[in-house]
Each structure stands twice: as structure tokens, then as C-alpha cells.
Amino acid sequence: MTEMYMSEHFGAWQVGNDPNQGAVEFKLFFPDRSKDSSQYEDKGGTYGDPQIASIQVVGDFQAKLGQPAWDIGQAPKMQKVAHPKGWVWTYRTPIDLPAGFYEYKYYVTFNSGETRYVGDPCTRYGGSVNQNSAFVIGGSSPADNQIKPLKHGRKHLRDLIVYELMIDDFTDEYRSHRAPSMPFGTNLTTYKRNSASMPSYSSLGQRGLARASVGVTFPINISPLNTAMPMPSMPQQKNSPGSNG
């Protein structure tokens, strides 16, 4: 399942590899047991069907589309398309966005008329406020960052001491609300000075660290599998997800 999420680019991903601009495509996957019974247990009724009427994408990227940022009234609507294992709600911006760091949320309207802001369970970045999701346009591609083989090879799994290092939290003091990479327009000297004050992997290794796994966590506020029970709730927001209030 993890391979499917990565290979099919669920979440929000830039279209293409242009370091200066690019469209963004959002994909939100919902499994359907009638198409693949291995995905979740059959409990009868409407279990597994979240009863969603529509999904919109709201965020600060809307300003680049000529709309007010975080405006629900003009927020793009996602389209529901069939998938071999379920359904995918998807939307791609009609124009390229300039390179930068953008925050967003999904605005879900259920068949009952209830509405809710939810984070993207497949987001690749955490936003600066209100548990927003985020994506990055531009920057380097994986081909620009080749990883050299270890000098003495890799240790067996049984010999590793593994720590999970959350990049967002580990670098927050130095990044503030920037993405965990050097943003466009950042002064290189300042960036190197800040980076130099952060512990390196090599120094961590000298303290007995054989291997570190890195990742970004984000709370999942919606479950497509359990609609027989109330959907997981999130704090009601008086202001839009883009505000600091």
C-alpha cells in the first residue's frame, strides 16, 4: 500500500521538475472493498463509504489563481475518478505556480450537509499554523542529490540502532515556518551559518547512532473506513486555516 501511495503521487505533488515553477496536482484516495476486499473488513451497511458530496482544495495557492487565499466560495472543486482499488478525488491547477512553499487543506462537504476542514493524510510537509498541509514548488530534483555508497557497506538490520528523526521538529528552531530545505531567495551565507550550528549526522554517529530514519508526521482528521461511528473530530476554527487567530 505504501508503494502505491508513493508511485501514484497521492497527496500534493508538483507536476514536472521545473525548479522555477510548476502546476500542482492533489490526489486523495479512498479504498473501496467492493473493488479490493483485502483493504478492510466488511462490517455491513455503509461501512467504508464516507458519504462525501464534494471536496474542495483551499489554501494560499489560490492567490496565484486570481482568487482570495483560503476562500471557500471560489476554492477549486476536486473530481471523483475511479481507481482499481477504490476512488481518487483529484484536482490539478490550470496554471503553473511560482516556486515556493504553499499551505492548504481540504474542505469536505458530506451528504448530510455537514462540512469540515481536514488535513491531507498524505501530505509531505506540515504547515505553519492550524495543522495545515503544505507542498513545495521548485527546488532540486532527486537526480541532483545522489547518495554515495557507504565506505564499509551497510550493517545488518540486527546490528542497527535506529532513531526516528522528525525533520520538521528537528529543524524548526532554525527554519521558523520555512520548508525543511533552503528556500528560494534565502541568503546562502546566512543559510550555511544556521546549518552549521545544527548537529550533523556524522556527529550523531559518533554517539552510537548507526542509522536514522527521517519523516514528517501529520494528524489524519478523516477516516474513509469507519462511517458507522462519528468521524474523528478536530477543533473548530473560528478563522480560516490560513489565519493565525
CSV table of C-alpha atoms in Angstrom, one decimal:
chain,number,residue,atom,x,y,z
A,1,MET,CA,0.0,0.0,0.0
A,2,THR,CA,2.8,2.4,0.8
A,3,GLU,CA,4.4,1.8,-2.6
A,4,MET,CA,1.0,2.7,-4.2
A,5,TYR,CA,0.8,6.0,-2.4
A,6,MET,CA,4.3,7.0,-3.5
A,7,SER,CA,4.2,5.7,-7.0
A,8,GLU,CA,0.8,7.3,-7.8
A,9,HIS,CA,1.7,10.5,-6.0
A,10,PHE,CA,-1.2,10.7,-3.6
A,11,GLY,CA,-1.2,13.9,-1.7
A,12,ALA,CA,0.0,17.2,-3.3
A,13,TRP,CA,2.9,16.9,-5.8
A,14,GLN,CA,4.4,19.3,-8.4
A,15,VAL,CA,3.8,18.3,-12.0
A,16,GLY,CA,7.2,18.1,-13.7
A,17,ASN,CA,10.7,19.0,-12.5
A,18,ASP,CA,11.0,22.7,-13.3
A,19,PRO,CA,13.0,24.4,-10.5
A,20,ASN,CA,11.3,27.7,-11.0
A,21,GLN,CA,7.6,26.9,-11.5
A,22,GLY,CA,5.0,24.1,-11.9
A,23,ALA,CA,1.4,23.1,-11.6
A,24,VAL,CA,0.4,21.1,-8.5
A,25,GLU,CA,-1.8,18.1,-8.5
A,26,PHE,CA,-3.8,17.0,-5.5
A,27,LYS,CA,-4.9,13.4,-5.1
A,28,LEU,CA,-7.0,12.0,-2.2
A,29,PHE,CA,-7.5,8.2,-2.3
A,30,PHE,CA,-10.4,6.3,-0.7
A,31,PRO,CA,-10.4,2.5,-0.7
A,32,ASP,CA,-13.4,0.5,-1.8
A,33,ARG,CA,-13.8,-3.0,-0.5
A,34,SER,CA,-16.1,-3.9,-3.5
A,35,LYS,CA,-13.1,-3.4,-5.7
A,36,ASP,CA,-10.4,-4.9,-3.4
A,37,SER,CA,-11.7,-6.9,-0.4
A,38,SER,CA,-8.2,-7.1,1.2
A,39,GLN,CA,-8.3,-3.4,2.2
A,40,TYR,CA,-10.6,-3.5,5.2
A,41,GLU,CA,-13.1,-5.7,7.0
A,42,ASP,CA,-16.7,-5.9,5.8
A,43,LYS,CA,-18.9,-4.7,8.6
A,44,GLY,CA,-22.0,-4.2,6.5
A,45,GLY,CA,-24.2,-1.2,5.8
A,46,THR,CA,-22.3,1.9,4.6
A,47,TYR,CA,-19.1,1.0,6.5
A,48,GLY,CA,-16.2,2.2,4.4
A,49,ASP,CA,-18.2,4.8,2.5
A,50,PRO,CA,-17.5,8.3,3.9
A,51,GLN,CA,-20.7,9.6,2.3
A,52,ILE,CA,-18.9,12.6,0.7
A,53,ALA,CA,-20.8,15.0,-1.6
A,54,SER,CA,-17.8,17.2,-2.6
A,55,ILE,CA,-14.3,18.1,-1.7
A,56,GLN,CA,-12.6,21.5,-2.4
A,57,VAL,CA,-8.9,22.5,-2.0
A,58,VAL,CA,-8.4,25.7,-0.1
A,59,GLY,CA,-5.1,27.4,0.6
A,60,ASP,CA,-2.8,30.3,0.0
A,61,PHE,CA,-2.0,29.0,-3.5
A,62,GLN,CA,-5.4,30.3,-4.5
A,63,ALA,CA,-3.9,33.8,-4.7
A,64,LYS,CA,-1.8,32.6,-7.7
A,65,LEU,CA,-5.0,31.5,-9.4
A,66,GLY,CA,-6.6,35.0,-9.1
A,67,GLN,CA,-8.7,34.1,-6.1
A,68,PRO,CA,-8.6,35.3,-2.5
A,69,ALA,CA,-6.4,33.0,-0.4
A,70,TRP,CA,-8.3,30.5,1.7
A,71,ASP,CA,-11.6,31.4,0.1
A,72,ILE,CA,-14.1,28.6,0.2
A,73,GLY,CA,-16.6,30.2,-2.2
A,74,GLN,CA,-14.1,30.1,-5.0
A,75,ALA,CA,-12.0,27.2,-3.9
A,76,PRO,CA,-11.4,24.6,-6.7
A,77,LYS,CA,-13.5,21.5,-6.6
A,78,MET,CA,-11.9,18.1,-6.9
A,79,GLN,CA,-13.2,15.5,-9.3
A,80,LYS,CA,-14.0,11.9,-8.2
A,81,VAL,CA,-12.5,9.3,-10.6
A,82,ALA,CA,-12.4,5.6,-10.5
A,83,HIS,CA,-9.4,3.7,-9.3
A,84,PRO,CA,-8.8,-0.1,-9.4
A,85,LYS,CA,-8.8,-0.2,-5.6
A,86,GLY,CA,-11.3,2.5,-4.9
A,87,TRP,CA,-11.8,6.1,-5.7
A,88,VAL,CA,-9.5,9.1,-6.1
A,89,TRP,CA,-10.6,12.7,-5.7
A,90,THR,CA,-8.2,14.9,-7.8
A,91,TYR,CA,-7.5,18.4,-8.9
A,92,ARG,CA,-4.7,20.0,-10.9
A,93,THR,CA,-4.1,23.7,-11.1
A,94,PRO,CA,-4.7,25.1,-14.6
A,95,ILE,CA,-1.5,27.2,-14.5
A,96,ASP,CA,2.0,26.9,-13.1
A,97,LEU,CA,2.7,28.3,-9.7
A,98,PRO,CA,5.9,30.1,-9.0
A,99,ALA,CA,8.5,28.3,-6.8
A,100,GLY,CA,7.7,28.5,-3.1
A,101,PHE,CA,6.1,26.9,-0.1
A,102,TYR,CA,2.3,26.7,0.0
A,103,GLU,CA,-0.2,25.6,2.6
A,104,TYR,CA,-3.6,24.0,2.0
A,105,LYS,CA,-6.4,22.0,3.5
A,106,TYR,CA,-9.3,20.0,2.1
A,107,TYR,CA,-12.8,21.4,2.6
A,108,VAL,CA,-15.2,18.4,2.7
A,109,THR,CA,-19.0,18.6,2.3
A,110,PHE,CA,-20.8,15.4,3.4
A,111,ASN,CA,-24.1,14.1,2.0
A,112,SER,CA,-25.7,15.2,5.3
A,113,GLY,CA,-24.7,18.8,4.7
A,114,GLU,CA,-22.0,18.8,7.3
A,115,THR,CA,-18.8,20.5,6.3
A,116,ARG,CA,-15.3,20.1,7.7
A,117,TYR,CA,-11.7,21.2,7.1
A,118,VAL,CA,-9.4,18.2,7.1
A,119,GLY,CA,-5.6,17.8,6.6
A,120,ASP,CA,-4.2,15.7,3.8
A,121,PRO,CA,-3.2,12.3,5.2
A,122,CYS,CA,-0.6,12.0,2.5
A,123,THR,CA,0.9,15.5,3.0
A,124,ARG,CA,4.7,15.7,2.5
A,125,TYR,CA,5.0,18.9,4.6
A,126,GLY,CA,3.4,20.4,7.7
A,127,GLY,CA,2.1,24.0,7.5
A,128,SER,CA,3.0,26.8,9.9
A,129,VAL,CA,-0.4,27.2,11.6
A,130,ASN,CA,-3.7,25.3,12.3
A,131,GLN,CA,-2.3,21.9,11.3
A,132,ASN,CA,-2.3,22.9,7.6
A,133,SER,CA,-0.9,20.6,5.0
A,134,ALA,CA,1.8,22.0,2.6
A,135,PHE,CA,3.6,21.4,-0.6
A,136,VAL,CA,6.7,22.9,-2.3
A,137,ILE,CA,7.1,24.0,-5.9
A,138,GLY,CA,10.6,24.2,-7.4
A,139,GLY,CA,13.9,23.2,-5.8
A,140,SER,CA,16.2,20.4,-6.7
A,141,SER,CA,15.2,17.0,-8.0
A,142,PRO,CA,16.3,13.6,-6.6
A,143,ALA,CA,18.7,13.3,-9.5
A,144,ASP,CA,20.6,16.4,-8.2
A,145,ASN,CA,21.2,14.8,-4.9
A,146,GLN,CA,22.9,11.5,-5.5
A,147,ILE,CA,23.7,9.4,-2.3
A,148,LYS,CA,27.2,7.9,-2.3
A,149,PRO,CA,27.6,4.3,-1.1
A,150,LEU,CA,28.8,3.8,2.4
A,151,LYS,CA,32.6,3.2,2.6
A,152,HIS,CA,32.3,0.0,4.6
A,153,GLY,CA,28.8,-1.1,3.3
A,154,ARG,CA,25.6,-1.3,5.3
A,155,LYS,CA,25.2,-3.1,8.6
A,156,HIS,CA,22.7,-5.9,9.0
A,157,LEU,CA,19.3,-4.8,10.5
A,158,ARG,CA,20.0,-6.6,13.7
A,159,ASP,CA,23.1,-4.5,14.3
A,160,LEU,CA,21.5,-1.1,13.8
A,161,ILE,CA,20.4,1.3,16.5
A,162,VAL,CA,17.6,3.2,14.8
A,163,TYR,CA,16.2,6.6,15.8
A,164,GLU,CA,13.3,8.3,14.1
A,165,LEU,CA,14.2,11.9,13.4
A,166,MET,CA,11.3,14.2,12.5
A,167,ILE,CA,12.8,16.8,10.2
A,168,ASP,CA,10.0,19.4,10.8
A,169,ASP,CA,10.6,19.3,14.6
A,170,PHE,CA,14.4,18.9,14.5
A,171,THR,CA,14.9,22.0,12.3
A,172,ASP,CA,12.0,24.2,13.4
A,173,GLU,CA,14.2,26.5,15.6
A,174,TYR,CA,16.3,27.3,12.6
A,175,ARG,CA,13.7,27.2,9.8
A,176,SER,CA,10.9,29.1,11.5
A,177,HIS,CA,8.0,28.4,9.1
A,178,ARG,CA,10.1,27.6,6.0
A,179,ALA,CA,10.1,24.2,4.4
A,180,PRO,CA,12.9,21.9,5.5
A,181,SER,CA,15.2,22.9,2.7
A,182,MET,CA,16.9,26.2,1.6
A,183,PRO,CA,14.0,28.4,0.3
A,184,PHE,CA,14.3,30.4,-2.9
A,185,GLY,CA,15.8,33.8,-2.2
A,186,THR,CA,17.5,32.7,1.1
A,187,ASN,CA,20.9,34.3,1.6
A,188,LEU,CA,23.4,31.4,1.1
A,189,THR,CA,25.8,32.7,3.8
A,190,THR,CA,23.0,33.0,6.4
A,191,TYR,CA,21.7,29.6,5.4
A,192,LYS,CA,25.2,28.0,5.8
A,193,ARG,CA,25.7,29.7,9.1
A,194,ASN,CA,22.4,28.4,10.5
A,195,SER,CA,23.0,25.0,9.1
A,196,ALA,CA,26.5,24.8,10.6
A,197,SER,CA,25.0,25.2,14.1
A,198,MET,CA,22.8,22.1,13.7
A,199,PRO,CA,24.2,18.7,14.7
A,200,SER,CA,25.4,16.7,11.7
A,201,TYR,CA,24.7,13.0,11.0
A,202,SER,CA,28.4,12.3,11.5
A,203,SER,CA,28.4,13.8,15.0
A,204,LEU,CA,25.3,11.8,15.9
A,205,GLY,CA,27.1,8.7,14.6
A,206,GLN,CA,29.9,9.2,17.0
A,207,ARG,CA,27.4,8.9,19.8
A,208,GLY,CA,26.4,5.4,18.8
A,209,LEU,CA,23.9,6.2,16.1
A,210,ALA,CA,24.2,3.6,13.3
A,211,ARG,CA,21.2,4.7,11.3
A,212,ALA,CA,18.4,7.3,11.4
A,213,SER,CA,15.0,7.2,9.7
A,214,VAL,CA,13.5,10.5,8.8
A,215,GLY,CA,9.9,11.5,8.2
A,216,VAL,CA,7.2,14.1,8.6
A,217,THR,CA,4.1,13.4,10.8
A,218,PHE,CA,0.7,14.9,10.3
A,219,PRO,CA,-2.6,14.0,12.1
A,220,ILE,CA,-5.2,12.3,9.9
A,221,ASN,CA,-8.5,14.0,10.6
A,222,ILE,CA,-10.7,11.9,8.4
A,223,SER,CA,-11.2,8.1,8.2
A,224,PRO,CA,-12.8,6.7,5.0
A,225,LEU,CA,-13.2,3.3,6.7
A,226,ASN,CA,-15.4,4.0,9.7
A,227,THR,CA,-18.6,5.9,8.9
A,228,ALA,CA,-20.7,3.8,11.2
A,229,MET,CA,-19.2,5.8,14.1
A,230,PRO,CA,-18.8,9.6,14.2
A,231,MET,CA,-15.9,10.9,12.1
A,232,PRO,CA,-12.8,11.9,14.1
A,233,SER,CA,-13.3,15.5,15.2
A,234,MET,CA,-10.9,18.4,15.1
A,235,PRO,CA,-11.0,21.7,17.0
A,236,GLN,CA,-13.5,24.1,15.5
A,237,GLN,CA,-11.7,27.0,13.9
A,238,LYS,CA,-13.1,30.5,14.2
A,239,ASN,CA,-10.9,31.8,11.4
A,240,SER,CA,-9.8,30.2,8.2
A,241,PRO,CA,-6.9,27.7,8.3
A,242,GLY,CA,-4.7,30.3,6.8
A,243,SER,CA,-5.1,32.8,9.7
A,244,ASN,CA,-3.0,33.0,12.8
A,245,GLY,CA,-6.1,33.5,15.0
